[in-house]
Tab-separated table of C-alpha atoms and ligand atoms in Angstrom:
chain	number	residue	atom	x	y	z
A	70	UNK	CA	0.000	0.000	0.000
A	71	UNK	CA	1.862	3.202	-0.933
A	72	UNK	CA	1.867	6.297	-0.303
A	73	UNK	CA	-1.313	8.767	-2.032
A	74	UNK	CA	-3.051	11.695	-2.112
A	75	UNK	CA	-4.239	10.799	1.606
A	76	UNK	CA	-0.803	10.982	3.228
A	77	UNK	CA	-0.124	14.863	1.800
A	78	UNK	CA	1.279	16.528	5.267
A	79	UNK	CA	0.098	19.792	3.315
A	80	UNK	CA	-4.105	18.814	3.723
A	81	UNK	CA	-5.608	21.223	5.256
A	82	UNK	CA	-9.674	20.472	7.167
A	83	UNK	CA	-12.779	22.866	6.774
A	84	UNK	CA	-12.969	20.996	10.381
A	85	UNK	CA	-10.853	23.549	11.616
A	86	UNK	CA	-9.765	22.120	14.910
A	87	UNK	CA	-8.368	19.055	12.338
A	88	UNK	CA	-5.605	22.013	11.620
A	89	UNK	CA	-3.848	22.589	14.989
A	90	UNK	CA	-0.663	20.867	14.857
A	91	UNK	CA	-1.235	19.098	18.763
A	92	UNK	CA	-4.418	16.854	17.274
A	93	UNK	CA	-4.188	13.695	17.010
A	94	UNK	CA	-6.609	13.503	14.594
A	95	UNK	CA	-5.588	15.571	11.093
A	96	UNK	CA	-7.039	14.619	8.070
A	97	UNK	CA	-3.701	12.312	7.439
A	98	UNK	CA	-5.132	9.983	10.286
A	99	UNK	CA	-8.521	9.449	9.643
A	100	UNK	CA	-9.429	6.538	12.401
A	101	UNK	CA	-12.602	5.004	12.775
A	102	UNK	CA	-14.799	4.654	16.272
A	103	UNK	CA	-18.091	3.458	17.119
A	104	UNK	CA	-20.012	6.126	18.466
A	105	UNK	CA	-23.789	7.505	19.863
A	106	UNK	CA	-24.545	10.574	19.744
A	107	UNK	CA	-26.348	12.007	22.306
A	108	UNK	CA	-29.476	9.033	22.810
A	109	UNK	CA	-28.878	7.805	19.093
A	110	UNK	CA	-28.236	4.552	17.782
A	111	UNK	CA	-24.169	3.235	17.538
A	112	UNK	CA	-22.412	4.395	14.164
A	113	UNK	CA	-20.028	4.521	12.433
A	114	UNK	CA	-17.799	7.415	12.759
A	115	UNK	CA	-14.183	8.695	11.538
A	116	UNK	CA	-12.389	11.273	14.175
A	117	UNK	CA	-11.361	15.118	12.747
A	118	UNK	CA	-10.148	17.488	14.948
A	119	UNK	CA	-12.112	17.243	18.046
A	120	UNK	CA	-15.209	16.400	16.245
A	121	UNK	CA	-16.253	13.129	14.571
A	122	UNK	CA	-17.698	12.285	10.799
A	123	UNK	CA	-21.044	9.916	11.042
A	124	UNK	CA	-19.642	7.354	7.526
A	125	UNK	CA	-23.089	6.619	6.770
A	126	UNK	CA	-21.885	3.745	3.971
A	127	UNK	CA	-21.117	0.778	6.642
A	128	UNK	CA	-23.389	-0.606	8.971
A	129	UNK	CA	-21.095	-1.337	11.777
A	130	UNK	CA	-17.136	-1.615	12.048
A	131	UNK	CA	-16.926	-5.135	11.609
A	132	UNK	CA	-18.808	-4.918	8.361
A	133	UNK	CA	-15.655	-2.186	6.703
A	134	UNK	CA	-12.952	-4.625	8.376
A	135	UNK	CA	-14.669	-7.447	6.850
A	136	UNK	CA	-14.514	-5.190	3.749
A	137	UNK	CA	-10.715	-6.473	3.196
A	138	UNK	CA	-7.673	-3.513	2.935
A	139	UNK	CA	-9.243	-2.274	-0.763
A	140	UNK	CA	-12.527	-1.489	0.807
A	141	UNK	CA	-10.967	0.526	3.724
A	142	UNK	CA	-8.246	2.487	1.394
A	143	UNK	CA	-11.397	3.655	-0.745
A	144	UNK	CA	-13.265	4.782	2.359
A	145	UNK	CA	-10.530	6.418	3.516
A	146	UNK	CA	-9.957	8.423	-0.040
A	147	UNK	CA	-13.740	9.574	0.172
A	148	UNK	CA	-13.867	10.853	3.489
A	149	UNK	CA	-10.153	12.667	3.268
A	150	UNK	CA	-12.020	14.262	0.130
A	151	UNK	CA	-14.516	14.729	1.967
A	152	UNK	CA	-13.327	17.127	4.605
A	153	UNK	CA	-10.430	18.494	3.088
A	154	UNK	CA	-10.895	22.426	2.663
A	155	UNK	CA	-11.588	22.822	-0.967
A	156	UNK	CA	-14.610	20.481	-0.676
A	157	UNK	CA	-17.315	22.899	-1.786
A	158	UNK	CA	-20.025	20.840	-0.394
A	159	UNK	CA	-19.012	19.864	3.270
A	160	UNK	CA	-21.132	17.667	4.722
A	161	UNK	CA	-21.636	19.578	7.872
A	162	UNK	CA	-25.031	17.812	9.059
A	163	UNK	CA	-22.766	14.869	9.541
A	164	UNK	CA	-20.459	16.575	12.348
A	165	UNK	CA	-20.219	16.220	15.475
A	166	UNK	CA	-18.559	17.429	18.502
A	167	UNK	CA	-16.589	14.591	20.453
A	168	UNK	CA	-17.677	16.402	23.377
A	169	UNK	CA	-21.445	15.072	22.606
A	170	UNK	CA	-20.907	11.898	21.665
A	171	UNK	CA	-20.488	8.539	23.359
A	172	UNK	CA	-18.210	5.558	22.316
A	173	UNK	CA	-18.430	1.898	22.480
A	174	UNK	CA	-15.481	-0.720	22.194
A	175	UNK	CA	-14.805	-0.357	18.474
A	176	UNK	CA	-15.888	-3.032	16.814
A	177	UNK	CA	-17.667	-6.249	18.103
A	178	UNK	CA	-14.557	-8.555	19.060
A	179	UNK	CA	-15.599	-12.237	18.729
A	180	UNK	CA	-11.984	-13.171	19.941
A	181	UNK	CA	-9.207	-12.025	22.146
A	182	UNK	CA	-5.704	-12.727	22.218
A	183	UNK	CA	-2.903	-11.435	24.420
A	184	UNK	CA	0.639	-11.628	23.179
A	185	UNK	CA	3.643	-11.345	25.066
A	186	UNK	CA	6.162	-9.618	22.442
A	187	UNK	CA	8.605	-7.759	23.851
A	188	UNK	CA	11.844	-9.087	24.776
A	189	UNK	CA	12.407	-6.649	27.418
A	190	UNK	CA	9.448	-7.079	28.725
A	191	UNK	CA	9.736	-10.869	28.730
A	192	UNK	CA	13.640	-10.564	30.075
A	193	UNK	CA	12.528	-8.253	33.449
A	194	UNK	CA	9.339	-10.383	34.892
A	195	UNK	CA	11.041	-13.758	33.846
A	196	UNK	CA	14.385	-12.227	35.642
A	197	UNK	CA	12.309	-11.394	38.661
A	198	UNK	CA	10.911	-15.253	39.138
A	199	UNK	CA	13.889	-16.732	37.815
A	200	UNK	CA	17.126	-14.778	38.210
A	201	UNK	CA	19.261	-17.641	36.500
A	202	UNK	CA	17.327	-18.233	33.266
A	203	UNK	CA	14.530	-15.290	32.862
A	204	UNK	CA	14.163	-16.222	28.901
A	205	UNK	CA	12.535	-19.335	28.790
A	206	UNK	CA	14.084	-21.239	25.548
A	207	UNK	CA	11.187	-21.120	22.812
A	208	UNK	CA	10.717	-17.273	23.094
A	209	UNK	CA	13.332	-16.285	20.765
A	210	UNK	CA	11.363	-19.207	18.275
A	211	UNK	CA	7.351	-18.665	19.254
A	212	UNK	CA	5.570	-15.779	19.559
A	213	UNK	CA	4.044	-16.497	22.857
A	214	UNK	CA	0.359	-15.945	23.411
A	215	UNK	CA	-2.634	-16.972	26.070
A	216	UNK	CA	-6.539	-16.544	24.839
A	217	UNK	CA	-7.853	-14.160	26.775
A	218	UNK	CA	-11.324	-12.626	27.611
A	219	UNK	CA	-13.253	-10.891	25.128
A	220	UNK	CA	-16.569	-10.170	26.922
A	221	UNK	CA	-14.994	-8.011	29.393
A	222	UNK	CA	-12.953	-5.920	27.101
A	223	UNK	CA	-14.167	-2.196	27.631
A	224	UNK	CA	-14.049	0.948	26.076
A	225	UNK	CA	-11.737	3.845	27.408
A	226	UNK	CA	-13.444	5.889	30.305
A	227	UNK	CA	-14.961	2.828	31.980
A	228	UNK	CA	-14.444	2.539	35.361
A	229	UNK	CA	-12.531	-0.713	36.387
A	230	UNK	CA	-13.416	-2.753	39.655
A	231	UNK	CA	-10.373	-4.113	41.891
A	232	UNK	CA	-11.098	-7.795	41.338
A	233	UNK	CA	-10.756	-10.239	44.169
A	234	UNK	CA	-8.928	-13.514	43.636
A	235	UNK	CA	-7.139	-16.488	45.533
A	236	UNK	CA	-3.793	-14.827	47.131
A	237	UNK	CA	-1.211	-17.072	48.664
A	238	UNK	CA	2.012	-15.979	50.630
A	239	UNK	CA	4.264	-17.191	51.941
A	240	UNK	CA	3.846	-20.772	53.432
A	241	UNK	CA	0.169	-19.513	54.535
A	242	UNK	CA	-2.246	-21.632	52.273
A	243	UNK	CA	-4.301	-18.849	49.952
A	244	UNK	CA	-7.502	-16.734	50.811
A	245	UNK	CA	-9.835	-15.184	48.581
A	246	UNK	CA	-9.869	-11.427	48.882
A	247	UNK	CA	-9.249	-8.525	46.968
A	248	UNK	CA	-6.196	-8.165	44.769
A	249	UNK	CA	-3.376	-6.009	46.768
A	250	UNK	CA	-1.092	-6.015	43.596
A	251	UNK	CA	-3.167	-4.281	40.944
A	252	UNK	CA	-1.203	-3.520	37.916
A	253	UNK	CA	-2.119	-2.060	34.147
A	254	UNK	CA	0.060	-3.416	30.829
A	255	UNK	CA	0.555	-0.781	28.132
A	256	UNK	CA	-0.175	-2.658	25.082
A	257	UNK	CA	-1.090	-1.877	20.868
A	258	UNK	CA	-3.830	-3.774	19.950
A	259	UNK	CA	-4.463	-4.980	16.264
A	260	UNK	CA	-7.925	-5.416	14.501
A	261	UNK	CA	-8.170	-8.597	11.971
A	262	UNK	CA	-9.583	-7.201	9.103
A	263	UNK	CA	-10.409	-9.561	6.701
A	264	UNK	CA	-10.862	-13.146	8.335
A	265	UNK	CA	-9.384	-16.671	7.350
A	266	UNK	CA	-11.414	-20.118	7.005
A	267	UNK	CA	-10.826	-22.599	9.136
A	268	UNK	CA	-7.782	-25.149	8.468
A	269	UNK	CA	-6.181	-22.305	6.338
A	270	UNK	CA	-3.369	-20.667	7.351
A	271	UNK	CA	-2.363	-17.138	6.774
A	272	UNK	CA	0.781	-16.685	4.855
A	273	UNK	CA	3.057	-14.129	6.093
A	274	UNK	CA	3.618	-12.833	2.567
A	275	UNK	CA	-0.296	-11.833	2.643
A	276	UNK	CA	-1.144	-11.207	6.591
A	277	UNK	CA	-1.448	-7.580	6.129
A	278	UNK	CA	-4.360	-7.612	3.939
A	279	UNK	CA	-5.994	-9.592	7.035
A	280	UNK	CA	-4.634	-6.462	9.395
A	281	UNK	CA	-7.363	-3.483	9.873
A	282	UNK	CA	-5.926	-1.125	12.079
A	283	UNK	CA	-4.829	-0.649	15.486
A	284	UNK	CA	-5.734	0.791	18.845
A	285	UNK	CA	-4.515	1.431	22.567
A	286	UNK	CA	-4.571	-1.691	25.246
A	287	UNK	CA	-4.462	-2.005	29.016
A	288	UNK	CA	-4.484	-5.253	29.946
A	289	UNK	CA	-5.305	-5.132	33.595
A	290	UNK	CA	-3.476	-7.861	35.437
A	291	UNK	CA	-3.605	-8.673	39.345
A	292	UNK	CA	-0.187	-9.613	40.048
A	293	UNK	CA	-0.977	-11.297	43.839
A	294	UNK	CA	-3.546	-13.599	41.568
A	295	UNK	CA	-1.314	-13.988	38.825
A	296	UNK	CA	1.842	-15.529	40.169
A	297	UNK	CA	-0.840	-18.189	42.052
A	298	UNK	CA	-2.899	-19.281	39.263
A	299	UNK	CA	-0.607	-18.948	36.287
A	300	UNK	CA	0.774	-22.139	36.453
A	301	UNK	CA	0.401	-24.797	34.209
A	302	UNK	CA	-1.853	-23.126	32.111
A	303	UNK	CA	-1.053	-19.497	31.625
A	304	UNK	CA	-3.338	-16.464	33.227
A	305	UNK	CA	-6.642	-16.515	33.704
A	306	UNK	CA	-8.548	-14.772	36.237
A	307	UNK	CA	-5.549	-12.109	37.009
A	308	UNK	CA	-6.484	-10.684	33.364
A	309	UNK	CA	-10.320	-11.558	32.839
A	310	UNK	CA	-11.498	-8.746	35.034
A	311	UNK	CA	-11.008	-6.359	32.527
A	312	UNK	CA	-9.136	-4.782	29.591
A	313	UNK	CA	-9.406	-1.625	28.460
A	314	UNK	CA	-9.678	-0.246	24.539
A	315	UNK	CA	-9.104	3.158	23.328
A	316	UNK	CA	-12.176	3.892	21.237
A	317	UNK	CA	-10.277	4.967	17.995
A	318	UNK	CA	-8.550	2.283	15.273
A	319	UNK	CA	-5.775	4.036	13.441
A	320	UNK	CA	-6.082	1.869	9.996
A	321	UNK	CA	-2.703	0.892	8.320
A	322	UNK	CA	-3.167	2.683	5.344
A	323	UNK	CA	-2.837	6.411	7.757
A	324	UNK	CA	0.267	4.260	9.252
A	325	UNK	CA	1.876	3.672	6.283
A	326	UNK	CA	4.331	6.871	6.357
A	327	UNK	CA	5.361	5.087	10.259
A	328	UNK	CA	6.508	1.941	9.105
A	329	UNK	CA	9.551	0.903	10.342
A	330	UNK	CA	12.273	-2.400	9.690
A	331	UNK	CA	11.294	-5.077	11.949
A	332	UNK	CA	13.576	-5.387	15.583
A	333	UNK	CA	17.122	-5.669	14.624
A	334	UNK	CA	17.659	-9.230	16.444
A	335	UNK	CA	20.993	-9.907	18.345
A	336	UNK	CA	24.012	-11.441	17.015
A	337	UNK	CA	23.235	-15.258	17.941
A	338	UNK	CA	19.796	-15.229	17.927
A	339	UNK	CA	18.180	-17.992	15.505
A	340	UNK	CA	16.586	-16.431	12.555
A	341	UNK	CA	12.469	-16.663	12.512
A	342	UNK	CA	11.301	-19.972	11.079
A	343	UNK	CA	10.206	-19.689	7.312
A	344	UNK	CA	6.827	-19.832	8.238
A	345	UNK	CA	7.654	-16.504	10.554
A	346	UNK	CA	9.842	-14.847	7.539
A	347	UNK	CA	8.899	-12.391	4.909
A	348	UNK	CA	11.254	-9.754	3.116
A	349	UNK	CA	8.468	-7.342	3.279
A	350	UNK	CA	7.987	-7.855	6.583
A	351	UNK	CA	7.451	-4.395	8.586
A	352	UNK	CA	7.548	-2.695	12.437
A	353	UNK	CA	5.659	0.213	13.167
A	354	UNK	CA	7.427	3.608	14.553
A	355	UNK	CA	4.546	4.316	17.164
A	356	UNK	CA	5.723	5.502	20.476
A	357	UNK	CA	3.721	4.703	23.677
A	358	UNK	CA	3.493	6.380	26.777
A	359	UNK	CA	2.111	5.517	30.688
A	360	UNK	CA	0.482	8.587	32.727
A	361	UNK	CA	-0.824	8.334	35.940
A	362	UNK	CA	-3.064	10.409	38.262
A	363	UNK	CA	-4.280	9.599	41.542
A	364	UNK	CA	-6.933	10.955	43.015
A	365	UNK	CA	-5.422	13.700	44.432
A	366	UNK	CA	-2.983	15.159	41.437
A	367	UNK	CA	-4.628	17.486	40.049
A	368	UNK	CA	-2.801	16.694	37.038
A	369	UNK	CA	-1.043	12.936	35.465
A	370	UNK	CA	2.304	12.709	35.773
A	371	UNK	CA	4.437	10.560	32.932
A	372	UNK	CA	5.169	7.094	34.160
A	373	UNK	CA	7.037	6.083	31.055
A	374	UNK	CA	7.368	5.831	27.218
A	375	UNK	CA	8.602	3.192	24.451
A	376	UNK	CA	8.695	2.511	20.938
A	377	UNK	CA	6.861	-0.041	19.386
A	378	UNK	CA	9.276	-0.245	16.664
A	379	UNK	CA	11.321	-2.280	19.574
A	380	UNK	CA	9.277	-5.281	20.026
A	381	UNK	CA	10.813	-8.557	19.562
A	382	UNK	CA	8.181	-9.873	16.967
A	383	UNK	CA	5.468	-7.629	14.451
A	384	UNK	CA	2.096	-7.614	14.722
A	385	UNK	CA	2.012	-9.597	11.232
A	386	UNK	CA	4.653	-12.321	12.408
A	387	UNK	CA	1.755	-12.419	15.644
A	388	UNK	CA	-1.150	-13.041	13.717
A	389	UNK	CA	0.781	-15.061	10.943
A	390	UNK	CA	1.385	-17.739	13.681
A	391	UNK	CA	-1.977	-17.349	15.401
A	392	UNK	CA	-3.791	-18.369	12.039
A	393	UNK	CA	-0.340	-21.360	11.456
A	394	UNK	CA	-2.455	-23.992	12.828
A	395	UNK	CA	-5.757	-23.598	10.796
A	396	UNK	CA	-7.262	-21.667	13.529
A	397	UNK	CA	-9.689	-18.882	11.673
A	398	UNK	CA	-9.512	-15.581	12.292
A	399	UNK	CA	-12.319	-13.625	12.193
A	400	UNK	CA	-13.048	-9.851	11.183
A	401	UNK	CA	-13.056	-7.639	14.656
A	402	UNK	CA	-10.817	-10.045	16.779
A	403	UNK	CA	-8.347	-8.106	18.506
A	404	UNK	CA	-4.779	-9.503	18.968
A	405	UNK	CA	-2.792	-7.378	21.976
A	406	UNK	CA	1.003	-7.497	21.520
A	407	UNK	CA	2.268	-7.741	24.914
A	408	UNK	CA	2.996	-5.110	27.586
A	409	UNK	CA	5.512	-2.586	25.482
A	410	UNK	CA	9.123	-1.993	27.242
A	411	UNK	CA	11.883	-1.186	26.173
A	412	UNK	CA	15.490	-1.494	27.460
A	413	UNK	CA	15.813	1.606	29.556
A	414	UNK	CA	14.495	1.933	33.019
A	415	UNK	CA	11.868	4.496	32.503
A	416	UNK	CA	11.077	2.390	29.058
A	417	UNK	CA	9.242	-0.676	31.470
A	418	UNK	CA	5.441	-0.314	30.545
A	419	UNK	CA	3.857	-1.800	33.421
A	420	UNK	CA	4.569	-1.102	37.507
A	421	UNK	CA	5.717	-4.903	38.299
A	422	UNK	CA	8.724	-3.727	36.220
A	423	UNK	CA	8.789	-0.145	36.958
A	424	UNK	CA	9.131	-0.560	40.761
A	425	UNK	CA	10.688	-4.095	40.825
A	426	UNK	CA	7.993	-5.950	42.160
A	427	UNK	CA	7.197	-3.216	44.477
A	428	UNK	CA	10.288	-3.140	45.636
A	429	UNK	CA	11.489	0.504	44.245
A	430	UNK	CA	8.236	2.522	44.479
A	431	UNK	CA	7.261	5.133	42.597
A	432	UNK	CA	7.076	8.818	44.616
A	433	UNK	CA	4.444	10.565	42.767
A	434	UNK	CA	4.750	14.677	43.213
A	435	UNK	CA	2.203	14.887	45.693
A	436	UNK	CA	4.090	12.668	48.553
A	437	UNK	CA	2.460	9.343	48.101
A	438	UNK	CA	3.776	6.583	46.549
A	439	UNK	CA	2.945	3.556	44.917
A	440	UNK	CA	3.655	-0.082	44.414
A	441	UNK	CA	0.731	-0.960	42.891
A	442	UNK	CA	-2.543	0.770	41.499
A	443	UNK	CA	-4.919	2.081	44.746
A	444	UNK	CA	-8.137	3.000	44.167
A	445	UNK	CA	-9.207	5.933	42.547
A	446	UNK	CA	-5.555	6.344	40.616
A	447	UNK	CA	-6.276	6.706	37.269
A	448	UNK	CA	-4.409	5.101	34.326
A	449	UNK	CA	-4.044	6.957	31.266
A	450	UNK	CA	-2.202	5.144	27.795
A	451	UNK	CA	-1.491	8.094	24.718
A	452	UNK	CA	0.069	7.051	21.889
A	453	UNK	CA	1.333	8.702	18.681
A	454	UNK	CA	3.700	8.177	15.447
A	455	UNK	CA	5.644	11.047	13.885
A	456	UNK	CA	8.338	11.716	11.306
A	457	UNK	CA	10.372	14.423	9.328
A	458	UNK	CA	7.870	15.312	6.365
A	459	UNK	CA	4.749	13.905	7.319
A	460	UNK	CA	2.105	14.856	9.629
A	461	UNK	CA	1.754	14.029	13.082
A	462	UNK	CA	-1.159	10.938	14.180
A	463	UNK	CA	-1.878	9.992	17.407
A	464	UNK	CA	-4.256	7.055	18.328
A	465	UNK	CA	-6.104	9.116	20.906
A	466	UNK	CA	-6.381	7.935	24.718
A	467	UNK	CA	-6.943	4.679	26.904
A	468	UNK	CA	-8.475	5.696	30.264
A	469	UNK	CA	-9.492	3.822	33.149
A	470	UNK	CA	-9.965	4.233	36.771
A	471	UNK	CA	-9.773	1.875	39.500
A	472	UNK	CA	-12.914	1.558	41.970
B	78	MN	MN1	-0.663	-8.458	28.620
């Protein structure tokens, strides 16, 4: 998919507020949300400035990722000529202000799947539980991934309960109580676009026509239940409570001028197997970032940022292996990559690894400090690509406070 028309940093919005160069949402970004305004009936919408487009031509998300790349490249074209300045017939009965309008998880996701992608990510927990050996030996070959939940995945601005769960310490047998070790993952999430049947793999040469776009993730995860529970099987209860979507999909056509070379793997480390192998296989140059705000900040404070463009394995090698054994993908399934770190200290997107464990807590500005989420802290993921001739995108925000 190259570069067009839509990309042109110099497209200028009658949406005026689409013009300011701190939105995240110019006319180059174009990302689409399901959204009610006021007590209507969910749509279809595209964000602009701080306003958002009703795209009257599909009846639901899943129905323009179904659609296949094609489908979403032309919709894309229309509605960039659509708002761009010189339009002489705007179609300003289809505007409205973010401010009145209410969003739903984007698209209906069938399926959910939680990767576990990046290597520095992987290296810190696995170092904390086993100091010796913290890589286990099929990492470097399988991008690892548990099913999770997708029934309690919710959209950004939903409040989160603390969940309760079997704790054990020590050599106490466990009780059931609430979670003392409440912890968010900042994670991308990917759309499947265009599903697979079942038994047929996706080739890696072709997995991007399969790829729809991509949004913000916190995947909520109760440590204290977590490192009781997760073994044989993986998580499971520490992670079901709740995960948290930001309500915009940046497609991967408004991406395409933030694609990056895949991770630059170590001498030493085996290549990917064929199946996991493709020349045009790309990264994407999105950087994340963690804010936090507890209940009394009056304003977040930065808890960390990282580049996705450092992740072990790319969302296509990811969903290229999910879809390896037959298993069929289907159009809205959402595949999370992993909690995103990267190999500096204030690079570690989740608190197990930012304070050790809890054993280096955080001192927040206004004298606490924190090991773990408490209630009423709120958890804020912003994300954005940019680069030397191109506009500025930003996928928007991931909120969520704990009650
Ligand atoms: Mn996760």
């Amino acid at each position: 998919m190259p570069l067009d028309e839509t990309h042109d940093p110099r497209l200028q919005s009658w949406v005026e507020s689409a013009n300011r160069p701190d939105t995240d949402f110019p006319i180059q970004n174009l990302p689409f949300c399901t959204f009610r305004h006021k007590s209507g009936s969910p749509r279809v919408g595209v964000a602009i400035g701080d306003c958002i487009l009703d795209v009257p031509d599909y009846p639901s998300l899943n129905a323009l990722m179904a659609a296949g790349r094609a489908a979403a490249a032309e919709e894309r074209l229309r509605l960039s000529r659509a708002l761009r300045s010189d339009n002489k017939y705007p179609p300003r009965d289809l505007l409205y202000p973010i401010s009145e309008c209410v969003f739903e998880v984007p698209a209906h996701i069938g399926d959910y799947t939680d990767f576990y992608a990046s290597i520095f990510h992987a290296t810190n927990v696995g170092s904390m539980f086993r100091p010796d050996n913290p890589l286990l030996p099929n990492y470097k070959y399988v991008p690892i991934g548990y099913h999770g939940r997708a029934s309690s995945v919710v959209v950004s601005g939903t409040p989160v309960r603390r969940p309760s769960g079997q704790i054990q310490t020590g050599d106490a047998p466990p009780v059931f109580g609430p979670s003392r070790q409440l912890d968010y993952e900042c994670e991308l999430g990917c759309f499947v676009g265009r599903g697979n049947e079942l038994g047929r793999p996706i080739p890696i040469a072709e997995v991007e026509d399969h790829m729809f776009g991509i949004c913000l993730v916190n995947d909520w995860s109760a440590r204290d239940v977590q490192r009781w529970e997760y073994q044989p099987l993986g998580p499971f209860l520490a992670k079901s409570f709740a995960t948290t979507v930001s309500p915009f999909v940046v497609t991967f056509d408004a991406l395409e001028p933030f694609r990056a070379a895949p991770f630059q793997r170590a001498d030493g480390d085996p290549a990917p197997l064929p199946y996991l192998h493709s020349a045009n296989d790309r990264g994407i140059a999105v950087t994340l970032e963690v804010w936090l705000k507890s209940a009394k900040m009056a304003e977040p404070i930065r808890l960390s940022r990282a580049r996705f463009d450092q992740m072990y394995w790319t969302l296509g090698q990811m969903l290229t292996h999910h879809a390896s054994n037959g298993c069929n993908m289907r159009s809205g399934d959402l595949i999370a990559s992993g909690t995103v770190s990267g190999p500096g200290k204030d690079e570690r997107g989740c608190l197990l690894e930012l304070t050790w464990r809890g054993t280096e807590p955080l001192a927040l500005p206004t004298g606490e400090s924190r090991k773990f989420l408490e209630d009423g802290d709120e958890v804020i993921l912003r994300g954005f690509a940019e680069r030397e001739g191109f506009r500025r995108i930003g996928l928007g925000e991931c909120r969520g406070t704990i009650c």
